[in-house]
């Protein structure tokens, strides 16, 4: 009966519940992107409100960026494990509650006069926010992979992840709208004696709290989602309940019907007798976990470093940079948000949806290698001639900005999306959420390395008129591009040699392939040993 149930899920036609699941699951990723990417303009506003013309030192900046990433890594490990232990659905609602409450907590960060108190309070709530965001990564990917049919599974998981692009765009739009509204309502936002108007302290808090609203609106529907049939059938061994849950939300082929156009699945695996990180687990899945974790680590080093470089590069090449010598708190945040909106609309979101369209036609591995390759090309083309061409010729600035924008297109039409998809398809149901969490946590450690490493590597002496700017000199910029290009090349090699293709196969087929390969290797080893023992008996004795 379980074979028929899983076959019915893999052969199910696309229906309304699939799209509902994309929206409900995607809102967690939406909140993730909103909160992680709105921190740049918010820190601009905090520098005006609480630092009164002084630069925010590198330690505070790096901590503000890294604290949410550290919480995300911890959340991926903890909630990924709990998703396999107590069920995807039970943990899923808890993660959303944490995200909603901590988003509001960020806005209500205590103190309005002491900047150290504000920064510490904000850091605490952003760490808690990261825990919820981190838990949402493995659970969203796992739930979508276990609901989807095998023909369009990649597109559905990619569509969930593409909600990040919408989150970045909405984050920028909300920031710009809040800045314009407060600037007009506050008499232009002019600063006296280097102090921002007091209402600016409300503006950045409002930006952070608005990010909780879309997630809160989907809480009711998330609580109505049933447990996935694969978890109920394969982990809890309750096939009858799994069938009832699926029939309640989807129209699937009658599991008693023997006629089907899909080839029969291999028998579902018994609950694994081995544990996580046992020798048998490492022999069967160690290579896949290594590839997923290393690739996610490498792409996040590049992706998060590129986002930090972005505002500095574009402010350097922008026509506004030479004229904005007296920017106020709202203008400073508006320009950062405007840049994020342009990149999201022109590069990030198109990249996501190219992946949605092509992921089940080209395959995960080819898209991942292609993305790493073109990102490496962009960085090398930008880095090698940067000192004598890009930084010297004024007429090249528009071409350079377009070139750099391609990084974000091929990151999302490439490894930034595929590293989210592949771990949700490779591992057995019993370990699926845990292994996705481990892979994602490795990625967030890469993000911390890229973010903190970049900020400290490009630290420079404070200038009186240079508020909150960490901008590498020309030579350092060239070196940064070349290093990022090298990281992308490393990602190509790891993908080519270690990453397995999962397109067009059911989740159980992926698992059975590991078992078959291991059995063949064991048989080959036993045959070799048998031949050796037979040959030894035929040798003449002295």
Coordinates of C-alpha atoms in Angstrom, one line a residue:
X1 CA 0.0 0.0 0.0
X2 CA 2.9 2.4 0.8
X3 CA 4.3 1.8 -2.7
X4 CA 1.0 2.8 -4.3
X5 CA 0.7 5.9 -2.1
X6 CA 4.2 7.1 -2.9
X7 CA 3.7 6.3 -6.6
X8 CA 0.5 8.3 -6.5
X9 CA 2.3 11.3 -5.0
X10 CA 5.0 11.1 -7.7
X11 CA 2.5 10.8 -10.5
X12 CA 0.0 13.4 -9.1
X13 CA -1.0 16.2 -11.5
X14 CA -0.2 19.8 -10.7
X15 CA -3.0 21.2 -8.6
X16 CA -4.0 24.1 -6.4
X17 CA -2.6 22.7 -3.2
X18 CA 0.9 22.7 -4.8
X19 CA 0.7 26.5 -5.4
X20 CA -0.8 27.0 -1.9
X21 CA 2.1 25.1 -0.4
X22 CA 4.6 27.3 -2.4
X23 CA 3.1 30.5 -1.0
X24 CA 2.8 29.2 2.6
X25 CA 6.3 27.7 2.7
X26 CA 7.8 30.6 0.7
X27 CA 6.6 33.2 3.3
X28 CA 9.3 32.0 5.7
X29 CA 12.0 32.5 3.0
X30 CA 10.3 35.9 2.2
X31 CA 10.7 36.9 5.9
X32 CA 14.3 35.6 5.8
X33 CA 15.3 37.7 2.9
X34 CA 13.4 40.8 4.1
X35 CA 15.1 40.8 7.5
X36 CA 18.6 39.8 6.4
X37 CA 18.8 42.3 3.6
X38 CA 17.0 45.3 5.3
X39 CA 19.8 45.5 7.9
X40 CA 22.1 47.4 5.5
X41 CA 19.8 50.5 5.2
X42 CA 18.8 50.1 8.9
X43 CA 22.4 50.3 9.9
X44 CA 22.8 53.4 7.8
X45 CA 19.9 55.0 9.8
X46 CA 21.3 53.8 13.1
X47 CA 24.7 55.4 12.3
X48 CA 22.9 58.8 11.8
X49 CA 20.6 58.4 14.8
X50 CA 23.0 57.1 17.4
X51 CA 26.5 57.8 16.1
X52 CA 26.0 61.5 15.2
X53 CA 28.4 61.7 12.3
X54 CA 30.9 59.1 13.6
X55 CA 31.7 56.0 11.8
X56 CA 30.4 52.7 13.1
X57 CA 33.4 50.7 14.0
X58 CA 34.2 47.5 12.2
X59 CA 33.5 45.3 15.3
X60 CA 30.0 46.6 15.6
X61 CA 29.3 46.4 11.9
X62 CA 30.6 42.8 11.5
X63 CA 28.7 41.7 14.6
X64 CA 25.5 43.2 13.4
X65 CA 25.8 41.3 10.1
X66 CA 27.1 38.1 11.6
X67 CA 24.7 37.7 14.6
X68 CA 21.6 36.8 12.5
X69 CA 23.7 34.5 10.3
X70 CA 25.0 32.7 13.4
X71 CA 21.5 32.3 14.7
X72 CA 20.4 31.0 11.3
X73 CA 23.2 28.4 11.3
X74 CA 22.1 27.3 14.8
X75 CA 18.5 27.2 13.8
X76 CA 19.2 25.1 10.8
X77 CA 21.0 22.5 12.9
X78 CA 18.5 22.4 15.8
X79 CA 15.2 22.6 13.9
X80 CA 16.5 20.5 11.1
X81 CA 17.1 17.7 13.6
X82 CA 13.8 18.2 15.3
X83 CA 12.0 18.1 11.9
X84 CA 13.2 14.5 11.6
X85 CA 12.6 13.6 15.2
X86 CA 9.1 15.0 15.9
X87 CA 7.7 15.8 12.4
X88 CA 8.0 18.6 9.9
X89 CA 4.6 20.1 10.6
X90 CA 5.0 20.5 14.4
X91 CA 8.3 22.3 14.2
X92 CA 7.2 24.4 11.2
X93 CA 4.7 26.4 13.1
X94 CA 7.2 27.0 15.9
X95 CA 9.7 28.5 13.5
X96 CA 7.1 30.9 12.1
X97 CA 6.1 32.1 15.6
X98 CA 9.8 32.7 16.5
X99 CA 10.2 34.8 13.3
X100 CA 7.1 36.9 13.9
X101 CA 7.8 37.6 17.6
X102 CA 11.5 38.3 17.1
X103 CA 10.8 40.6 14.1
X104 CA 8.6 42.7 16.3
X105 CA 11.3 42.4 19.1
X106 CA 13.9 44.0 16.7
X107 CA 11.6 47.0 16.3
X108 CA 11.0 47.3 20.0
X109 CA 14.8 47.1 20.9
X110 CA 15.1 48.8 24.3
X111 CA 16.7 52.2 24.9
X112 CA 16.4 55.3 22.8
X113 CA 19.4 57.2 24.1
X114 CA 22.3 54.8 24.7
X115 CA 23.6 53.4 21.5
X116 CA 25.4 50.4 23.1
X117 CA 22.1 49.4 24.7
X118 CA 20.3 49.6 21.4
X119 CA 22.9 47.7 19.4
X120 CA 23.0 44.9 22.0
X121 CA 19.2 44.6 22.2
X122 CA 19.0 44.6 18.4
X123 CA 21.7 41.9 18.2
X124 CA 19.8 39.7 20.7
X125 CA 16.5 39.8 18.8
X126 CA 18.3 39.3 15.5
X127 CA 19.9 36.2 16.8
X128 CA 16.5 34.8 17.9
X129 CA 15.2 35.9 14.5
X130 CA 18.0 33.9 12.9
X131 CA 17.0 30.8 14.9
X132 CA 13.5 30.9 13.3
X133 CA 14.8 31.7 9.9
X134 CA 17.3 28.9 10.1
X135 CA 14.7 26.4 11.0
X136 CA 12.5 27.4 8.1
X137 CA 15.2 26.5 5.6
X138 CA 15.3 22.7 6.0
X139 CA 11.6 22.4 6.8
X140 CA 10.4 24.4 3.8
X141 CA 12.6 22.6 1.4
X142 CA 11.8 19.2 2.9
X143 CA 8.0 19.7 3.0
X144 CA 7.9 20.9 -0.6
X145 CA 10.1 18.1 -1.9
X146 CA 7.8 15.5 -0.1
X147 CA 4.6 17.0 -1.4
X148 CA 5.7 17.5 -5.0
X149 CA 5.6 15.1 -7.9
X150 CA 8.9 13.9 -9.3
X151 CA 8.4 15.7 -12.7
X152 CA 8.2 19.2 -11.3
X153 CA 9.7 18.8 -7.9
X154 CA 12.7 21.0 -8.7
X155 CA 10.6 23.8 -10.0
X156 CA 8.3 23.7 -6.9
X157 CA 11.3 23.9 -4.5
X158 CA 12.9 26.6 -6.6
X159 CA 9.6 28.6 -6.5
X160 CA 9.6 28.4 -2.7
X161 CA 13.2 29.7 -2.6
X162 CA 12.4 32.4 -5.2
X163 CA 10.2 34.1 -2.5
X164 CA 13.6 35.4 -1.2
X165 CA 13.8 37.6 -4.3
X166 CA 10.3 39.0 -3.5
X167 CA 11.4 39.6 0.1
X168 CA 14.5 41.6 -1.0
X169 CA 12.3 43.7 -3.4
X170 CA 9.6 44.3 -0.8
X171 CA 12.3 45.1 1.9
X172 CA 13.7 47.8 -0.4
X173 CA 10.3 49.2 -1.3
X174 CA 9.2 49.4 2.3
X175 CA 12.4 51.1 3.3
X176 CA 12.1 53.7 0.5
X177 CA 8.4 54.3 1.3
X178 CA 9.1 54.8 5.0
X179 CA 12.0 57.1 4.3
X180 CA 10.0 59.3 1.9
X181 CA 7.0 59.4 4.3
X182 CA 9.1 60.4 7.3
X183 CA 11.2 62.9 5.3
X184 CA 8.1 64.7 4.1
X185 CA 6.3 64.5 7.4
X186 CA 9.3 65.6 9.3
X187 CA 10.2 68.7 7.3
X188 CA 12.9 67.2 5.0
X189 CA 14.8 65.2 7.6
X190 CA 17.5 67.9 7.9
X191 CA 20.1 67.2 10.6
X192 CA 21.2 69.9 13.1
X193 CA 24.6 69.7 14.8
X194 CA 25.1 66.2 13.2
X195 CA 22.0 64.8 14.9
X196 CA 19.2 63.1 13.0
X197 CA 15.6 64.1 13.8
X198 CA 14.1 62.1 16.7
X199 CA 11.4 60.5 14.5
X200 CA 14.1 58.7 12.5
X201 CA 14.5 56.4 15.5
X202 CA 10.9 55.3 14.9
X203 CA 11.5 54.9 11.1
X204 CA 14.1 52.1 11.3
X205 CA 12.1 50.2 13.9
X206 CA 9.0 50.4 11.7
X207 CA 11.0 49.0 8.8
X208 CA 12.0 45.9 10.8
X209 CA 8.6 45.2 12.2
X210 CA 6.7 45.4 8.9
X211 CA 8.7 42.3 7.8
X212 CA 6.7 40.2 10.2
X213 CA 3.3 40.9 8.7
X214 CA 3.4 38.6 5.6
X215 CA 4.6 35.7 7.7
X216 CA 1.9 36.4 10.3
X217 CA -0.8 36.3 7.6
X218 CA 0.2 32.8 6.6
X219 CA 0.3 31.4 10.1
X220 CA -3.3 30.1 10.0
X221 CA -2.7 28.2 6.7
X222 CA 0.6 26.8 7.9
X223 CA -1.1 25.3 10.9
X224 CA -3.7 23.6 8.6
X225 CA -1.0 21.9 6.6
X226 CA -1.0 18.1 7.2
X227 CA 2.2 16.2 7.9
X228 CA 3.9 15.1 4.7
X229 CA 2.9 11.6 3.6
X230 CA 6.4 10.5 3.2
X231 CA 7.2 11.3 6.9
X232 CA 4.1 9.7 8.1
X233 CA 4.5 6.6 6.0
X234 CA 8.2 6.0 6.0
X235 CA 9.3 7.4 9.4
X236 CA 6.2 7.0 11.6
X237 CA 5.1 3.8 9.6
X238 CA 1.5 5.0 9.6
X239 CA 0.5 4.4 6.0
X240 CA -3.3 4.7 6.6
X241 CA -2.9 8.2 8.2
X242 CA -0.6 9.3 5.4
X243 CA -3.2 8.3 2.8
X244 CA -6.0 10.1 4.7
X245 CA -3.8 13.3 5.0
X246 CA -3.1 13.4 1.3
X247 CA -6.7 12.7 0.3
X248 CA -7.8 15.6 2.5
X249 CA -5.7 18.2 0.6
X250 CA -4.9 16.7 -2.8
X251 CA -6.6 14.7 -5.5
X252 CA -4.4 11.7 -6.0
X253 CA -4.9 8.4 -7.8
X254 CA -6.7 5.8 -5.7
X255 CA -4.0 3.9 -3.9
X256 CA -6.0 0.7 -4.5
X257 CA -5.9 1.2 -8.3
X258 CA -3.3 -0.9 -9.9
X259 CA -3.4 0.9 -13.3
X260 CA -0.9 3.7 -13.6
X261 CA 1.1 5.1 -16.4
X262 CA 4.1 5.6 -14.2
X263 CA 6.6 2.8 -13.8
X264 CA 6.4 1.1 -10.5
X265 CA 8.6 2.3 -7.7
X266 CA 11.1 0.1 -6.0
X267 CA 9.9 -1.1 -2.6
X268 CA 10.1 1.7 0.0
X269 CA 13.1 1.3 2.2
X270 CA 12.7 0.0 5.7
X271 CA 13.5 2.4 8.5
X272 CA 17.3 2.6 8.5
X273 CA 18.9 0.5 11.1
X274 CA 21.9 2.8 11.1
X275 CA 22.1 6.2 12.9
X276 CA 23.3 9.6 11.7
X277 CA 27.0 9.8 11.3
X278 CA 27.4 6.0 11.7
X279 CA 29.9 4.3 9.5
X280 CA 27.1 3.0 7.3
X281 CA 25.6 6.5 7.0
X282 CA 28.9 7.9 6.0
X283 CA 29.5 5.1 3.5
X284 CA 26.1 5.7 1.9
X285 CA 25.6 9.4 2.2
X286 CA 28.8 11.0 3.4
X287 CA 29.9 12.0 -0.1
X288 CA 26.5 13.7 -0.7
X289 CA 26.6 15.5 2.6
X290 CA 30.1 16.7 1.9
X291 CA 29.2 18.0 -1.6
X292 CA 26.0 19.7 -0.4
X293 CA 27.8 21.4 2.6
X294 CA 30.9 22.5 0.7
X295 CA 29.0 23.9 -2.3
X296 CA 26.7 25.8 0.0
X297 CA 29.6 27.1 2.0
X298 CA 31.4 28.3 -1.2
X299 CA 28.4 30.0 -2.8
X300 CA 27.5 31.9 0.4
X301 CA 31.1 33.2 0.8
X302 CA 30.6 34.6 -2.7
X303 CA 27.0 35.7 -2.4
X304 CA 27.2 37.6 0.9
X305 CA 30.6 39.2 0.1
X306 CA 29.2 40.3 -3.2
X307 CA 26.2 42.0 -1.4
X308 CA 28.6 43.9 0.9
X309 CA 30.7 45.0 -2.1
X310 CA 27.6 46.0 -3.9
X311 CA 26.8 49.2 -2.1
X312 CA 30.4 50.4 -2.1
X313 CA 30.9 49.6 -5.8
X314 CA 27.7 51.3 -6.9
X315 CA 28.2 54.4 -4.7
X316 CA 31.6 54.7 -6.2
X317 CA 30.4 54.5 -9.7
X318 CA 27.1 56.3 -9.2
X319 CA 26.6 59.8 -10.4
X320 CA 25.1 60.6 -7.0
X321 CA 28.3 59.8 -5.1
X322 CA 30.0 63.0 -6.2
X323 CA 27.1 65.3 -5.3
X324 CA 25.7 63.8 -2.1
X325 CA 28.0 65.5 0.3
X326 CA 25.2 66.5 2.7
X327 CA 22.9 63.5 2.7
X328 CA 20.6 63.2 5.6
X329 CA 19.5 60.0 7.4
X330 CA 16.6 59.3 5.1
X331 CA 18.5 59.9 1.9
X332 CA 21.3 57.6 3.0
X333 CA 19.0 54.7 3.7
X334 CA 16.9 55.5 0.6
X335 CA 20.0 55.1 -1.7
X336 CA 21.0 51.8 -0.2
X337 CA 17.4 50.5 -0.6
X338 CA 17.1 51.8 -4.1
X339 CA 20.2 49.9 -5.1
X340 CA 18.8 46.7 -3.6
X341 CA 15.5 47.2 -5.5
X342 CA 17.3 47.7 -8.8
X343 CA 19.4 44.6 -8.3
X344 CA 16.4 42.5 -7.2
X345 CA 14.3 43.5 -10.1
X346 CA 16.9 43.3 -12.8
X347 CA 19.1 40.4 -11.7
X348 CA 18.0 38.5 -8.6
X349 CA 14.4 37.8 -9.4
X350 CA 15.0 36.9 -13.1
X351 CA 17.7 34.5 -11.9
X352 CA 15.3 32.7 -9.6
X353 CA 12.6 32.3 -12.2
X354 CA 15.1 31.1 -14.9
X355 CA 15.9 28.3 -12.4
X356 CA 12.2 27.6 -11.8
X357 CA 11.7 27.2 -15.6
X358 CA 14.9 25.2 -16.4
X359 CA 15.6 23.2 -13.3
X360 CA 13.6 20.1 -14.4
X361 CA 14.7 20.5 -18.1
X362 CA 18.5 21.0 -17.7
X363 CA 19.1 19.4 -14.3
X364 CA 20.5 20.6 -11.0
X365 CA 24.2 19.7 -11.6
X366 CA 24.4 21.4 -14.9
X367 CA 22.8 24.6 -13.7
X368 CA 25.0 24.7 -10.6
X369 CA 28.2 24.2 -12.7
X370 CA 27.0 26.8 -15.2
X371 CA 26.3 29.4 -12.4
X372 CA 29.7 28.9 -10.8
X373 CA 31.4 29.2 -14.2
X374 CA 29.8 32.4 -15.3
X375 CA 30.3 34.0 -11.8
X376 CA 33.9 33.1 -12.0
X377 CA 34.1 34.7 -15.5
X378 CA 32.5 37.9 -14.2
X379 CA 34.9 38.1 -11.3
X380 CA 38.0 37.5 -13.4
X381 CA 36.9 39.9 -16.1
X382 CA 36.2 42.5 -13.3
X383 CA 39.3 41.7 -11.2
X384 CA 42.2 41.2 -13.7
X385 CA 41.9 44.6 -15.5
X386 CA 40.4 46.5 -12.5
X387 CA 43.5 48.5 -11.5
X388 CA 44.3 49.7 -15.1
X389 CA 40.9 49.7 -16.8
X390 CA 37.7 49.7 -14.8
X391 CA 39.0 52.1 -12.1
X392 CA 40.6 54.5 -14.6
X393 CA 38.1 55.1 -17.3
X394 CA 35.0 57.1 -16.4
X395 CA 33.1 55.9 -19.5
X396 CA 33.2 52.3 -18.4
X397 CA 31.2 52.7 -15.2
X398 CA 27.8 51.7 -16.7
X399 CA 29.3 48.6 -18.3
X400 CA 31.0 47.7 -15.0
X401 CA 27.7 48.0 -13.1
X402 CA 25.9 45.8 -15.6
X403 CA 28.8 43.3 -15.5
X404 CA 28.6 43.1 -11.7
X405 CA 24.9 42.7 -11.8
X406 CA 25.4 39.5 -13.7
X407 CA 26.9 38.0 -10.6
X408 CA 23.5 38.1 -8.9
X409 CA 21.7 36.7 -11.9
X410 CA 24.0 33.7 -12.3
X411 CA 24.1 33.2 -8.5
X412 CA 20.4 32.6 -8.5
X413 CA 20.2 31.0 -11.9
X414 CA 22.9 28.7 -10.4
X415 CA 24.3 27.6 -7.1
X416 CA 22.4 29.9 -4.7
X417 CA 19.2 28.1 -5.7
X418 CA 20.4 24.6 -6.5
X419 CA 22.2 24.3 -3.1
X420 CA 18.8 24.8 -1.5
X421 CA 17.2 22.1 -3.7
X422 CA 19.7 19.2 -3.8
X423 CA 19.9 18.4 -0.1
X424 CA 16.1 18.1 0.0
X425 CA 16.2 15.3 -2.6
X426 CA 19.3 13.2 -1.8
X427 CA 18.8 11.8 1.7
X428 CA 16.4 9.3 3.3
X429 CA 13.2 10.6 4.8
X430 CA 14.6 9.8 8.3
X431 CA 17.6 12.1 7.8
X432 CA 16.4 14.5 5.1
X433 CA 15.6 17.6 7.3
X434 CA 18.7 17.1 9.4
X435 CA 21.1 16.8 6.5
X436 CA 19.5 19.8 4.8
X437 CA 20.1 21.7 8.0
X438 CA 23.7 20.6 8.2
X439 CA 24.3 21.7 4.6
X440 CA 22.6 25.1 5.2
X441 CA 24.5 25.7 8.4
X442 CA 27.8 25.2 6.5
X443 CA 26.5 27.8 4.0
X444 CA 25.8 30.3 6.8
X445 CA 29.3 29.7 8.2
X446 CA 30.5 30.6 4.7
X447 CA 28.4 33.7 4.8
X448 CA 30.0 34.7 8.1
X449 CA 33.4 34.1 6.7
X450 CA 32.7 36.2 3.7
X451 CA 30.9 39.0 5.6
X452 CA 33.2 39.4 8.6
X453 CA 36.3 38.7 6.6
X454 CA 35.5 41.3 4.1
X455 CA 34.7 44.0 6.7
X456 CA 38.0 43.4 8.6
X457 CA 40.1 43.0 5.4
X458 CA 38.9 46.3 4.1
X459 CA 39.0 48.3 7.3
X460 CA 40.5 51.7 6.9
X461 CA 41.2 54.8 8.9
X462 CA 38.2 56.9 9.8
X463 CA 37.7 60.0 7.9
X464 CA 35.6 62.9 9.2
X465 CA 33.3 62.9 6.2
X466 CA 33.2 59.2 5.7
X467 CA 30.4 57.8 7.8
X468 CA 29.9 54.0 7.9
X469 CA 31.9 53.4 4.8
X470 CA 34.1 50.4 4.4
X471 CA 35.5 50.7 0.9
X472 CA 38.6 48.8 -0.3
X473 CA 41.3 50.6 -2.2
X474 CA 41.7 49.8 -5.8
X475 CA 44.3 47.1 -5.3
X476 CA 42.3 45.4 -2.6
X477 CA 39.2 45.5 -4.8
X478 CA 41.1 43.7 -7.6
X479 CA 42.4 41.0 -5.1
X480 CA 38.8 40.6 -3.7
X481 CA 37.4 39.9 -7.2
X482 CA 40.2 37.4 -8.0
X483 CA 39.6 35.5 -4.7
X484 CA 35.9 35.3 -5.3
X485 CA 36.6 34.0 -8.8
X486 CA 38.8 31.3 -7.3
X487 CA 36.1 30.3 -4.9
X488 CA 33.6 29.9 -7.8
X489 CA 36.1 27.7 -9.7
X490 CA 36.5 25.6 -6.5
X491 CA 32.7 25.3 -6.5
X492 CA 32.7 24.0 -10.1
X493 CA 35.2 21.3 -9.3
X494 CA 33.3 20.1 -6.2
X495 CA 30.0 20.0 -8.1
X496 CA 31.5 18.1 -11.0
X497 CA 33.3 15.5 -9.0
X498 CA 31.0 15.0 -6.0
X499 CA 27.4 16.2 -6.7
X500 CA 24.8 13.7 -8.0
X501 CA 21.9 14.5 -10.3
X502 CA 18.5 14.1 -8.8
X503 CA 16.3 15.3 -11.7
X504 CA 13.4 13.1 -12.8
X505 CA 13.7 10.5 -10.1
X506 CA 11.6 10.0 -7.0
X507 CA 13.0 10.6 -3.6
X508 CA 12.9 6.8 -2.9
X509 CA 14.8 6.1 -6.2
X510 CA 17.6 8.4 -5.1
X511 CA 17.8 6.5 -1.8
X512 CA 17.7 3.1 -3.4
X513 CA 20.5 4.1 -5.8
X514 CA 22.8 4.6 -2.7
X515 CA 21.8 1.2 -1.4
X516 CA 22.3 -0.5 -4.7
X517 CA 25.7 1.1 -5.2
X518 CA 26.8 0.1 -1.7
X519 CA 25.5 -3.5 -2.2
X520 CA 27.4 -3.8 -5.5
X521 CA 30.6 -2.6 -3.9
X522 CA 30.1 -5.1 -1.1
X523 CA 29.5 -7.9 -3.6
X524 CA 32.6 -6.9 -5.6
X525 CA 34.7 -6.9 -2.5
X526 CA 33.5 -10.3 -1.4
X527 CA 34.1 -11.7 -4.9
X528 CA 37.6 -10.4 -4.8
X529 CA 38.2 -11.9 -1.4
X530 CA 36.7 -15.2 -2.6
X531 CA 39.0 -15.3 -5.7
X532 CA 42.0 -14.5 -3.5
X533 CA 41.2 -17.3 -1.1
X534 CA 40.5 -19.8 -4.0
X535 CA 43.8 -18.9 -5.6
X536 CA 45.7 -19.3 -2.4
X537 CA 44.4 -22.9 -2.1
X538 CA 45.7 -23.7 -5.5
X539 CA 49.3 -22.5 -4.9
X540 CA 51.8 -25.3 -4.5
X541 CA 53.1 -25.9 -1.0
X542 CA 56.8 -25.9 -0.3

